[in-house]
Coordinates of C-alpha atoms in Angstrom, one line a residue:
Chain I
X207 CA 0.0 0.0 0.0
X208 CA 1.2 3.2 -0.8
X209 CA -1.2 6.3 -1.0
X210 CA -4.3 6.6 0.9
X211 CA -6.9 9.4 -0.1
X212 CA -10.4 10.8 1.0
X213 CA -12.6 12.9 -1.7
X214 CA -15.6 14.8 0.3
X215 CA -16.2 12.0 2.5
X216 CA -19.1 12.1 4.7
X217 CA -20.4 10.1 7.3
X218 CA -23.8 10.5 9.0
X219 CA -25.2 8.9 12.0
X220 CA -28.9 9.4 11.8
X221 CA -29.2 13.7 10.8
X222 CA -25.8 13.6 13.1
X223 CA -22.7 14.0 10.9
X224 CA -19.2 12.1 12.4
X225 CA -17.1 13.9 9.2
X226 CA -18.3 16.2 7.0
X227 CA -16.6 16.4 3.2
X228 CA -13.1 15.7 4.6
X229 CA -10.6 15.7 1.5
X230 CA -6.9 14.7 2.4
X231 CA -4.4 12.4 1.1
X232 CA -1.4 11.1 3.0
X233 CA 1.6 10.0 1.0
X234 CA 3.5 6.3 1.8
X235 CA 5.8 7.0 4.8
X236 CA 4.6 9.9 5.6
X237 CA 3.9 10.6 9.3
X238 CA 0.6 12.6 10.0
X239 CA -0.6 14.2 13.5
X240 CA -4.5 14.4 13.5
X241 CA -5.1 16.6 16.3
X242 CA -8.8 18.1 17.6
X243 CA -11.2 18.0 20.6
X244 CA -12.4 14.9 21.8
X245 CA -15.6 14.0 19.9
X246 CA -14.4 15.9 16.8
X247 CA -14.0 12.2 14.6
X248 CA -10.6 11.6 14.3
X249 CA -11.6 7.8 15.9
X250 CA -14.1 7.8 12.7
X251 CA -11.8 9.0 10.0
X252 CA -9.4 6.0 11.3
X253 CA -12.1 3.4 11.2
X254 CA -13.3 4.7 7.7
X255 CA -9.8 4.0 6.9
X256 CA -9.5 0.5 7.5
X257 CA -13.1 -0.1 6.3
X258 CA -14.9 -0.6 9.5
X259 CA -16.6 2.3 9.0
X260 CA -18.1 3.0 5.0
X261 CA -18.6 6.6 4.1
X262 CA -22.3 8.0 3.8
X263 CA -20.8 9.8 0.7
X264 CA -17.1 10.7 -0.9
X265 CA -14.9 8.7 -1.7
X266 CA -11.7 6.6 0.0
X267 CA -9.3 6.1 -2.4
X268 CA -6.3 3.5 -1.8
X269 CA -3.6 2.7 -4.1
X270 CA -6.1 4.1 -6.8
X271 CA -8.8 1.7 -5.7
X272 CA -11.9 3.4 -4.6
X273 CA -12.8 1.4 -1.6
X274 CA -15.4 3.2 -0.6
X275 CA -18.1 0.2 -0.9
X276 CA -15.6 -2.9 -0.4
X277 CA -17.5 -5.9 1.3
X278 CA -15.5 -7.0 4.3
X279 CA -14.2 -9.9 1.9
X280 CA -12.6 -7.1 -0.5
X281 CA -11.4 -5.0 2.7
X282 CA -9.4 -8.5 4.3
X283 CA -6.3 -8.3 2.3
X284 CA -6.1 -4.4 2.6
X285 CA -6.8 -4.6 6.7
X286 CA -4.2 -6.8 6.9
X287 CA -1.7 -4.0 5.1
X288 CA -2.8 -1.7 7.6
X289 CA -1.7 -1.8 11.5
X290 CA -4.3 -0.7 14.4
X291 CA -3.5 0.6 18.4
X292 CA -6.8 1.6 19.5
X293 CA -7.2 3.7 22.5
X294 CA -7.8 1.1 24.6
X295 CA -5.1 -1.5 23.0
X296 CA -7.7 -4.4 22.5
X297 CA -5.4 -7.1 24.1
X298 CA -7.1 -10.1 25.6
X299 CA -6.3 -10.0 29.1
X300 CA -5.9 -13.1 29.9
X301 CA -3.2 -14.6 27.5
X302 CA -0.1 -14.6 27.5
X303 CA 2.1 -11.5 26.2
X304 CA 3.3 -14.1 23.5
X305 CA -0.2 -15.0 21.9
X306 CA -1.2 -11.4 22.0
X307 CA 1.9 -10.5 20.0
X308 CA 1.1 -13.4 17.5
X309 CA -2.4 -12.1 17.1
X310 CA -1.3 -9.2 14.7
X311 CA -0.5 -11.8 12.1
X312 CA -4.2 -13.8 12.4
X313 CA -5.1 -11.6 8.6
X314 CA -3.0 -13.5 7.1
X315 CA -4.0 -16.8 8.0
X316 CA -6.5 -19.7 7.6
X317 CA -8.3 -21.2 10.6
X318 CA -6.0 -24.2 11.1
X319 CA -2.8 -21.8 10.6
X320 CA -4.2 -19.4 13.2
X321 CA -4.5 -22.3 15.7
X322 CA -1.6 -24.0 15.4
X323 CA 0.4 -20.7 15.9
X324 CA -1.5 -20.0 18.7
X325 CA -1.2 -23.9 20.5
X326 CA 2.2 -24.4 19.2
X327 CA 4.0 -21.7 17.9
X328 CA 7.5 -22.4 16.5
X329 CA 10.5 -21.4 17.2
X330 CA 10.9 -19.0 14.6
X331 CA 7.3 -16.9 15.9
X332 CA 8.6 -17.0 19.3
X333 CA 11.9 -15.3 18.5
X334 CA 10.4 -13.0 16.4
X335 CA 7.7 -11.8 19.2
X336 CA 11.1 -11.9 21.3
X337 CA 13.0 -9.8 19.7
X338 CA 10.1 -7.3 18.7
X339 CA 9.4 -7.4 22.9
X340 CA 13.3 -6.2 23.0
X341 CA 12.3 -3.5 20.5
X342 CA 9.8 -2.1 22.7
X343 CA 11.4 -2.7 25.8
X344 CA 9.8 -5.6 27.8
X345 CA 11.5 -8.7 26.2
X346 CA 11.6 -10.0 29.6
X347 CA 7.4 -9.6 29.9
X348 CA 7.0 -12.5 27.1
X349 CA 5.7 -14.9 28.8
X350 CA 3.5 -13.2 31.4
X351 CA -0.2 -12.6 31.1
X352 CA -0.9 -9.6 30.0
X353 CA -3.5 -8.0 32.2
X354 CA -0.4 -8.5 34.6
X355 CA 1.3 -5.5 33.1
X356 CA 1.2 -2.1 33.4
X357 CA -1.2 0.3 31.4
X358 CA 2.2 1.5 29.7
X359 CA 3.5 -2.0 29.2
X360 CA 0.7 -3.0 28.1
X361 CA 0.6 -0.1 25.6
X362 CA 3.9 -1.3 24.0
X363 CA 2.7 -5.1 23.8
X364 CA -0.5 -3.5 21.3
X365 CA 2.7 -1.4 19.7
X366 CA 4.7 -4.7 19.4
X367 CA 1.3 -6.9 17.9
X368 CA 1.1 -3.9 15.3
X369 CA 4.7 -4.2 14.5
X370 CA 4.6 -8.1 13.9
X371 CA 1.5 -7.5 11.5
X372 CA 4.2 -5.3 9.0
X373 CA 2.0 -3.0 8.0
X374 CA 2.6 -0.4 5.3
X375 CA 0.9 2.0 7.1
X376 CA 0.0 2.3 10.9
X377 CA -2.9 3.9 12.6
X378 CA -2.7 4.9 16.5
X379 CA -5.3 6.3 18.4
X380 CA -4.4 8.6 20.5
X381 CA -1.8 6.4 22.3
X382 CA 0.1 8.9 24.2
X383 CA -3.4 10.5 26.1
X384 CA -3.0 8.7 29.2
X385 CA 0.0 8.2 30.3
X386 CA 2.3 10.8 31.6
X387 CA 4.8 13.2 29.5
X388 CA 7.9 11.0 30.0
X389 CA 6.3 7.6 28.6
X390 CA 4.5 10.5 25.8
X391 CA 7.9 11.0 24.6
X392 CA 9.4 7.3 24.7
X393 CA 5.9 5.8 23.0
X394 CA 6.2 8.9 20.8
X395 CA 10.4 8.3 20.2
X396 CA 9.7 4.3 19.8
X397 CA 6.5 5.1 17.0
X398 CA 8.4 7.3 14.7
X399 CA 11.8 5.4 14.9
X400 CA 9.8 2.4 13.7
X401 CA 8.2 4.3 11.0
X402 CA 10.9 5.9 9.7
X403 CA 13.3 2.4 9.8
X404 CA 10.6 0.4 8.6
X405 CA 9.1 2.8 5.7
X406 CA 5.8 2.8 7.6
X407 CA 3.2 5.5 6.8
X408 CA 2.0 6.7 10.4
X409 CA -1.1 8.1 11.1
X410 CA -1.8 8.9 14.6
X411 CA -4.2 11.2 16.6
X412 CA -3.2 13.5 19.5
X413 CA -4.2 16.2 21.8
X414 CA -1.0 17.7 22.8
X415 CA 0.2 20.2 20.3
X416 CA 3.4 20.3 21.3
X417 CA 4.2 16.8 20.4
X418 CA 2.2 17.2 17.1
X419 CA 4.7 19.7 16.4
X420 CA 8.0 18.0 17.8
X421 CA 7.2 14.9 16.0
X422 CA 5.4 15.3 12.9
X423 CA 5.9 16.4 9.3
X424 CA 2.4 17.6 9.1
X425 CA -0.7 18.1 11.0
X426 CA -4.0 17.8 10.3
X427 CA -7.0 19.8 12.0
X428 CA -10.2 18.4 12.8
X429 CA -13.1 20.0 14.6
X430 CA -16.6 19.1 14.5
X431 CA -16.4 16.6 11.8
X432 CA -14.6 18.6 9.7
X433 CA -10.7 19.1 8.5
X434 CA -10.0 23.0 9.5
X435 CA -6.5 23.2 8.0
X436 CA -3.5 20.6 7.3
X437 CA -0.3 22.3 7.6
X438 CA 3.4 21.2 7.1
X439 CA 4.4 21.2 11.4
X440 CA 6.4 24.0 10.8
X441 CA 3.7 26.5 9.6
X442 CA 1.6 26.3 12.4
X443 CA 0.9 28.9 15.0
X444 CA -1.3 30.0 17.7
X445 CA -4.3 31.4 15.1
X446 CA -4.8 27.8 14.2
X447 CA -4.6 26.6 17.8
X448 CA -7.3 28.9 18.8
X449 CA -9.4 27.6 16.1
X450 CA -9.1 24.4 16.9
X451 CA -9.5 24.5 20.7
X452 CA -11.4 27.5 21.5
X453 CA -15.0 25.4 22.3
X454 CA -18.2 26.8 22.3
X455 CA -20.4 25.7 24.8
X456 CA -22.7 23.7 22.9
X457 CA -19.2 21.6 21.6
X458 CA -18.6 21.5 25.2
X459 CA -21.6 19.7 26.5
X460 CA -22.1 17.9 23.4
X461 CA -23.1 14.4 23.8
X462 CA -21.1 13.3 20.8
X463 CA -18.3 12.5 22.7
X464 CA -15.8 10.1 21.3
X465 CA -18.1 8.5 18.7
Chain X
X958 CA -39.7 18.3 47.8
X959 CA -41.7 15.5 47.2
X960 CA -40.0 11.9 48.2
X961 CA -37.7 10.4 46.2
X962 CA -36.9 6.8 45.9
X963 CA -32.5 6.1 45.5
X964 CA -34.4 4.6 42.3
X965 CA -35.9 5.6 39.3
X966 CA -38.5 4.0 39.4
X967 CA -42.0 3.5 40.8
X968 CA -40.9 1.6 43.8
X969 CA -44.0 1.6 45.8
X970 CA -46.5 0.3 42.8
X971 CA -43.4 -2.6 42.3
X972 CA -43.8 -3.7 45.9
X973 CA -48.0 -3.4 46.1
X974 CA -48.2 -5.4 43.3
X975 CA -46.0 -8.0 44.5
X976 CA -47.8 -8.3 47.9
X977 CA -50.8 -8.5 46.1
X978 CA -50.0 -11.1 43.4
X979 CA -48.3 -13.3 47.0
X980 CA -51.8 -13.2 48.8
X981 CA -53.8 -14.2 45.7
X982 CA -51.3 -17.3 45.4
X983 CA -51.7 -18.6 48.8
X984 CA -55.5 -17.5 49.0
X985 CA -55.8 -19.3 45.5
X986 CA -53.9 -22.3 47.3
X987 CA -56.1 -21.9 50.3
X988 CA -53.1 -22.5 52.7
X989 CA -53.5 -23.0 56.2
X990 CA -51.1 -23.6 58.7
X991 CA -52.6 -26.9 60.0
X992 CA -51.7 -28.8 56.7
X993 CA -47.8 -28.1 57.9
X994 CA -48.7 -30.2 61.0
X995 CA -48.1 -33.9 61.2
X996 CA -51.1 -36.5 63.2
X997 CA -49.6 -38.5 65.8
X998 CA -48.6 -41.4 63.7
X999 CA -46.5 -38.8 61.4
X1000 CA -45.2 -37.0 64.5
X1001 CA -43.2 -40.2 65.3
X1002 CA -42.2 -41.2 62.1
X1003 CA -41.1 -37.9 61.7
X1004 CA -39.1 -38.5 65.1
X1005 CA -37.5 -41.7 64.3
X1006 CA -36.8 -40.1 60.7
X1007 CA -35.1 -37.2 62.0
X1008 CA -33.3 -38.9 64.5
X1009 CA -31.6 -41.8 62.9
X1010 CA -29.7 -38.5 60.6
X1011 CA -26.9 -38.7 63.9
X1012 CA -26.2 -42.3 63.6
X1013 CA -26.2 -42.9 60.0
X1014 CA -25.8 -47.0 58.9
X1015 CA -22.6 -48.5 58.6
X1016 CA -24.1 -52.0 57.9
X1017 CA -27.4 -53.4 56.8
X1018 CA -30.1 -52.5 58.8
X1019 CA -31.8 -56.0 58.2
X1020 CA -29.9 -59.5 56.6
X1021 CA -29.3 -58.9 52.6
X1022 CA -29.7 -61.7 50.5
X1023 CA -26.7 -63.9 50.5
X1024 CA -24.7 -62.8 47.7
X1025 CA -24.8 -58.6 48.9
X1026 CA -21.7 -56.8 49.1
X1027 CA -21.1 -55.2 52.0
X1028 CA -23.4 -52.0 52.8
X1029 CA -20.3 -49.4 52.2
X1030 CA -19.5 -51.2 49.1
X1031 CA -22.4 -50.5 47.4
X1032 CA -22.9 -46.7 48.6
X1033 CA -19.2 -46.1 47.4
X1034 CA -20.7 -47.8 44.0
X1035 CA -23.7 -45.9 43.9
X1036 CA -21.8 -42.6 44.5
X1037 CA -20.0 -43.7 41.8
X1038 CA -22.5 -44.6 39.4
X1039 CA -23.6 -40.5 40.0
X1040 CA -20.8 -38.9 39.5
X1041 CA -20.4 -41.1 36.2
X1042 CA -23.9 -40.5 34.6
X1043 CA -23.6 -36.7 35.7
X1044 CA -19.9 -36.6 34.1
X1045 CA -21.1 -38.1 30.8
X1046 CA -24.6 -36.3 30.7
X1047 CA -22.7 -32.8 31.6
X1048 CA -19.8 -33.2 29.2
X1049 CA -22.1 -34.0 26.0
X1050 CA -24.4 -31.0 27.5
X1051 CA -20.9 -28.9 27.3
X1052 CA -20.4 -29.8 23.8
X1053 CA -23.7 -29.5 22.2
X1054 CA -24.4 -26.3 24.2
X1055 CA -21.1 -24.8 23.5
X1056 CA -21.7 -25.3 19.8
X1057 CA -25.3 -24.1 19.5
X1058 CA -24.9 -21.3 21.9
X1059 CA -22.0 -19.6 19.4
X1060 CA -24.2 -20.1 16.6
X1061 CA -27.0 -18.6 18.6
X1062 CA -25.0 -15.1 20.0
X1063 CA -25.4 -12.0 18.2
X1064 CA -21.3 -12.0 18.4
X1065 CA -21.2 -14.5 15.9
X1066 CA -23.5 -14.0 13.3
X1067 CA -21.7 -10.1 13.5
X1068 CA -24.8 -8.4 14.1
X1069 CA -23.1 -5.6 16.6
X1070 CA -20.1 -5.7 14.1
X1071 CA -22.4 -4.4 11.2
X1072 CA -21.3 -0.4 10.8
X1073 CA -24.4 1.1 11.8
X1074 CA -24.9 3.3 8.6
X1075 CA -24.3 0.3 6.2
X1076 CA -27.7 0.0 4.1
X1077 CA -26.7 -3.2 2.5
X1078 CA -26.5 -5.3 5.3
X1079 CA -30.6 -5.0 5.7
X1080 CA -31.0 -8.1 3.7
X1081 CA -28.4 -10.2 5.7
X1082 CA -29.5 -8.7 9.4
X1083 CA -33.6 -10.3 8.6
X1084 CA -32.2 -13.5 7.6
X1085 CA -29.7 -13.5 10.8
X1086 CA -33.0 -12.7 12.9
X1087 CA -34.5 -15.5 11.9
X1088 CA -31.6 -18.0 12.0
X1089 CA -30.8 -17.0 15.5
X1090 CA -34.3 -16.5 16.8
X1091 CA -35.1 -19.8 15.6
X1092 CA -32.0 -21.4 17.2
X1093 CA -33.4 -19.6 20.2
X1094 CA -36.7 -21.0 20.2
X1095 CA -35.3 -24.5 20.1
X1096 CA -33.3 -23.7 22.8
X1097 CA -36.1 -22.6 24.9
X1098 CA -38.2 -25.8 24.1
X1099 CA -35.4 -28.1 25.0
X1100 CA -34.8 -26.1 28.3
X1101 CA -38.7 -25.8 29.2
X1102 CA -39.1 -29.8 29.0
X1103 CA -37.3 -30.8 33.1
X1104 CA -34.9 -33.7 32.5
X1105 CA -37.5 -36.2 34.5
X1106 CA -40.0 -35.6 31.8
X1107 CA -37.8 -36.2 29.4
X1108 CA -36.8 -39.3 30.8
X1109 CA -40.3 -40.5 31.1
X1110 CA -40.7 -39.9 27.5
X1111 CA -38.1 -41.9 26.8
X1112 CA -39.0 -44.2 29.3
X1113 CA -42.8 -44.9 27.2
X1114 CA -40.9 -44.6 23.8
X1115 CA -37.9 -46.7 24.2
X1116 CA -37.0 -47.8 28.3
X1117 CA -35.0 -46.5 30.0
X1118 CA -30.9 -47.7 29.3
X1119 CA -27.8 -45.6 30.5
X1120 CA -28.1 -43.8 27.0
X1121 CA -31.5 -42.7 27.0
X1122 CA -30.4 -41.3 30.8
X1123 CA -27.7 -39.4 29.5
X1124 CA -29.9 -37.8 26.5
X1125 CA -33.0 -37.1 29.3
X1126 CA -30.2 -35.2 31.4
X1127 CA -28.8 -34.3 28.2
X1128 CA -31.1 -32.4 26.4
X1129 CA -32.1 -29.5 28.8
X1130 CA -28.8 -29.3 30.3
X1131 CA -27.4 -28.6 26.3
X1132 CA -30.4 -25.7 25.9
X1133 CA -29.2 -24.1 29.2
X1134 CA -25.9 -24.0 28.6
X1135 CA -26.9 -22.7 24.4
X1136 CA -28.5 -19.9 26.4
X1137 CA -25.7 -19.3 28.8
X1138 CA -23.0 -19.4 26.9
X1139 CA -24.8 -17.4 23.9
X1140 CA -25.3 -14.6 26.8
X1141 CA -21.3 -14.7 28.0
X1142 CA -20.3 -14.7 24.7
X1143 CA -22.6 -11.3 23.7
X1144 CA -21.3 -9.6 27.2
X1145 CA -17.5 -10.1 26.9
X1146 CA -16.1 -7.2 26.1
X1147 CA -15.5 -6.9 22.5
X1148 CA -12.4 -4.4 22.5
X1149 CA -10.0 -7.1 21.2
X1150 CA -12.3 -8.7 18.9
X1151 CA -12.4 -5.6 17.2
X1152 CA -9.2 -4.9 17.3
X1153 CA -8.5 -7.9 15.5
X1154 CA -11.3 -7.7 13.4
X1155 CA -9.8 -4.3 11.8
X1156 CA -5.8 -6.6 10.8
X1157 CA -7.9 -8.4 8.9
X1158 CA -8.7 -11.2 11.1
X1159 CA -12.0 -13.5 9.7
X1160 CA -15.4 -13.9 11.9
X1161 CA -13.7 -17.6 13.1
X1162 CA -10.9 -16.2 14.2
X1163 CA -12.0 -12.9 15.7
X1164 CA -14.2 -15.2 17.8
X1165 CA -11.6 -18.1 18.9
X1166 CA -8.9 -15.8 19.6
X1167 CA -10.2 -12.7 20.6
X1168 CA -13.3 -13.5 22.2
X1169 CA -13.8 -17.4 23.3
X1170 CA -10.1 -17.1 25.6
X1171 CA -12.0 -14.4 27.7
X1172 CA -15.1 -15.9 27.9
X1173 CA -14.2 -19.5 28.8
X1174 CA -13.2 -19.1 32.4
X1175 CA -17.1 -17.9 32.6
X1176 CA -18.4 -20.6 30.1
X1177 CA -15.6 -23.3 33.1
X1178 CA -17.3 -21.8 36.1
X1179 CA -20.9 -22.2 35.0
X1180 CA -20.2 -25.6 33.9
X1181 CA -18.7 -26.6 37.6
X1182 CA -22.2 -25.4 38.7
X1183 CA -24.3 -27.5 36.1
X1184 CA -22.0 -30.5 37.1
X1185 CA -23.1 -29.8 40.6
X1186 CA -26.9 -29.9 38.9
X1187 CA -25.9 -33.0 37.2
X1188 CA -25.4 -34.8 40.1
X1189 CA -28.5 -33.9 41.6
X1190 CA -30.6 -35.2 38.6
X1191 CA -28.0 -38.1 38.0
X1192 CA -29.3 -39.1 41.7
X1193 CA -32.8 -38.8 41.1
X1194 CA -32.9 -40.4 37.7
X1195 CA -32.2 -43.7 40.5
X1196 CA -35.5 -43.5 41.1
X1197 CA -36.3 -45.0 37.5
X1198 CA -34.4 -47.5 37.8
X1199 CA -30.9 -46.6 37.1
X1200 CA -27.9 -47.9 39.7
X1201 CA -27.0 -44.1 40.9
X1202 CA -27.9 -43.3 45.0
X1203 CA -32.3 -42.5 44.4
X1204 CA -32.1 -46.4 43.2
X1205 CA -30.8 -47.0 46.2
X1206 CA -32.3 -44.1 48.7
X1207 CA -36.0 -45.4 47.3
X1208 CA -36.6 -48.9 48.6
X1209 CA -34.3 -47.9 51.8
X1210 CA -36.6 -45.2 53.0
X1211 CA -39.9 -47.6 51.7
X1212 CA -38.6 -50.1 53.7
X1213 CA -38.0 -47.5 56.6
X1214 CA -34.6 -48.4 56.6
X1215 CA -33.7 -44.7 57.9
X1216 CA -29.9 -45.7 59.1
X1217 CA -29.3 -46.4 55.8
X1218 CA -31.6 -43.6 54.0
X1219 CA -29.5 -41.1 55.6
X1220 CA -26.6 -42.8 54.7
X1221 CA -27.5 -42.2 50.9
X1222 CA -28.2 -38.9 51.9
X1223 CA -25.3 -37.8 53.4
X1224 CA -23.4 -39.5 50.0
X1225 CA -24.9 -37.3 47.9
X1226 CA -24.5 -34.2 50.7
X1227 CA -20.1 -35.2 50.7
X1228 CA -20.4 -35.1 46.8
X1229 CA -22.0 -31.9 46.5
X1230 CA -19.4 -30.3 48.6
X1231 CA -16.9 -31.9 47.3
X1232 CA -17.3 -30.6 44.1
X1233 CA -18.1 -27.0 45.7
X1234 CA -14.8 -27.1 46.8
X1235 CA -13.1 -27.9 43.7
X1236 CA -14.8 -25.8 41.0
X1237 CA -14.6 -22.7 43.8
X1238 CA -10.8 -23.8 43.2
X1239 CA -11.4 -23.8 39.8
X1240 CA -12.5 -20.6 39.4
X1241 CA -10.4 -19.2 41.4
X1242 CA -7.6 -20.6 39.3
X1243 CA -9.6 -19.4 36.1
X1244 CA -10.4 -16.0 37.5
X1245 CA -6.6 -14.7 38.3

């Protein structure tokens, strides 16, 4: 996968819209900050990306395919292209560290492959997992169940899964919003290093500006469904920050909250 | 400021209503409290009843025919025989129900999966009501039908053998566990499966690696608890005829044999807490 584009896409939940004719197109290994309020559908435009989410109207363009209406067969082999942190990691708690790590490969696997690399995986998996663990800094956590860990180890074993799927490009939601400003810059340091080594396009969301800015060629506005500028990170100053963050009241209390 | 309940809701109409629907039932009954009390001739059965439960038999209470084994012998057997038709009937219960109760959870067939503003999936979601409201339906049936009337259908239809035991057990015990297991499946949280689901994982796997390794310490625990069921029912089912402890309890307490009666009884009592114990260690394992 190289390129990834959205024409005017839409989405609308009911007369509510999550995005509103969002146009943008990120370039293969590029790294892209989407930053905005909570509730302003950055966690939409990321699902629309991987096809969990279709668009109401528009267009999402990848590799020149307009995926826009792909059946979940169709989106399979592009998913599996494309790595996912969520905000709340979706780990299963009570497995090992190991088979959590394996997990970012199941895409590309039948059934029977899936099962015997969960039951019995070899010794080339395991090494791999391993060394991807060393990566991230808790090689020594392999074996442990992983509701064991800490929220921030824990946050490095989804960073390690999405690693072991090789993606082409990576999607992270909002990974650095709650833990504190030291582990912000070492999830942040670890993310981009990988990127940049590995070629991988990275798309993440943020709220803190500063690290937008520190670590990111470019950065994206979004506020109330809609994209309000996309800047190189060099450009951007304290007009654009006011219109991003300065809320009105109704934005405050809105019940649209993290959709 | 008018009163207000801790909740909303109309608490006083919830509790007038259920006093009321209580007194019709025992008016509709016509209970009285004399019914409760035993004649003189009860009173001391009850007496002699009650008080052979502190010496329990350790022999026959009258000579057995010749060829008996000894009194303990056969209890141990008896316990034996219900923990081995509760094992089997619980175990093919697990199986069927684990089976029928994916098929039957709204996890599986993807219906909470479906984006919510995808038009084509309309089609799909009716047949997928159908499918699983049917599977439900047969569920409910086999559940609604108490494993001793099953067994006296099969009983009428083909006597009663070990097999048709195990399938009497069987068949509810599979519809609960359809319904149980369909519910822990639907309330696991579904963070992972969707995390999975978006790399590209397929419906199989989403569900056998991100959501059946959470669920099953549930799906272990209720099974210890239907085991526990299990032997209950495996004991009654004596009572048609099949070597577990009510084949044995029966003619004991006819005979008012009640040495021995509360021998049987406090059998089936040290099974139950024995396997209490274990599937309370069990989960426990399971849970940390």
């Amino acid at each position: 996968m190289n390129k990834c584009e959205l024409h005017d896409v839409s989405v609308q939940f009911g007369s509510h819209f999550a995005l509103q004719d969002v146009s943008f197109q990120v370039r293969s290994a590029e790294r892209v900050a989407f930053i905005g309020p909570s509730g302003a559908g950055k966690t939409s435009l990321f699902r629309l990306i991987h096809g969990v989410l279709s668009p109401t109207s528009g267009q999402v363009i990848i590799d020149e395919t307009d995926v826009s209406h792909f059946s979940s067969r169709q989106w399979r082999p592009l998913r599996c292209e494309i790595g996912w942190i969520p905000q709340g990691f979706g780990l299963v708690p009570n497995l090992r560290v190991l088979h959590n790590v394996l997990a970012g490969r199941l895409g590309r696997m039948n059934s029977f492959q899936a099962a015997r690399m969960f039951l019995v995986p070899n010794a080339k998996e395991t090494a791999a997992v391993h060394h991807l663990l060393d990566r991230v800094g808790i090689a020594e956590k392999l074996y442990q169940r992983t509701d064991r860990l800490s929220a921030g180890q824990q946050q490095r074993v989804a960073i390690a899964r999405a690693l072991y799927q090789m993606p082409s490009l990576l999607l992270a939601d909002e990974p650095v919003s709650n833990v504190d400003p030291a582990r912000a810059e070492a999830t942040l340091d670890l993310l981009c290093n990988v990127a940049t080594e590995e070629r991988i396009t990275l798309c993440m969301s943020l709220h803190n500006l500063h690290l937008a800015k520190r670590y990111f060629e470019r950065l994206i506005g979004i506020r109330r469904g809609r994209v309000i500028f996309d800047l190189p990170a060099s450009d951007f100053n304290s007009e654009e920050y006011r219109q991003l963050y300065e809320l009105d009241d109704a934005e405050l209390l809105s019940d649209s909250y993290g959709d | 400021m008018p009163y207000r309940s801790p909740w909303p809701m109309p608490v006083g109409k919830i509790i007038i209503t259920t006093v009321i629907i209580f007194g019709w039932a025992w008016w509709q009954l016509g209970l009285s409290i004399e019914q409760a009390i035993p004649n003189a001739g009860g009173l001391a059965k009850c007496q002699e009843f009650l008080g052979a439960a502190v010496a329990p038999a350790w022999t026959y209470e009258s000579t057995p025919p010749s060829n008996s084994p000894f009194f303990l012998t056969k209890v141990g057997i008896a316990i034996w025989q219900t923990i081995v038709f509760s094992v089997a009937a619980v175990s093919l219960a697990f199986v069927i129900g684990l089976v029928w109760g994916i098929t039957m959870s709204a996890t599986w067939w993807g219906t909470n999966h479906v984006p919510q503003n995808a038009g084509r999936f309309k089609y799909r979601r009716t047949t997928v009501w159908l499918v699983v409201h049917l599977m439900r339906t047969v569920s409910a049936l086999a559940r609604s039908v108490h494993e001793l009337l099953w067994a006296v259908l099969f009983l009428s239809a083909v006597g009663l053998s070990p097999l048709t035991v195990i399938l009497a057990i069987g068949i509810p015990y599979s519809g609960v566990f359809a319904k149980i297991f369909s519910e822990i499946i639907d309330e696991t949280p579904k963070q992972s499966a969707d995390a999975l689901h978006a790399i590209g994982a397929t419906r199989w796997t989403v569900l056998v690696h991100g959501i059946l390794p959470k669920a099953i310490p549930d799906m272990l625990a209720y099974t210890c608890y239907r085991f526990e069921c299990g032997l209950r029912s495996a004991a009654v089912m004596g009572f048609f005829g099949i070597p577990t402890l009510g084949y044995y309890l029966q003619p004991a307490f006819e005979e008012q044999h009640y040495h021995e009666t509360w021998t049987y009884l406090y059998a089936l009592m040290a099974i139950l807490i024995g396997v209490e114990l274990w599937s309370a260690q069990v989960r426990r394992r399971l849970a940390t």
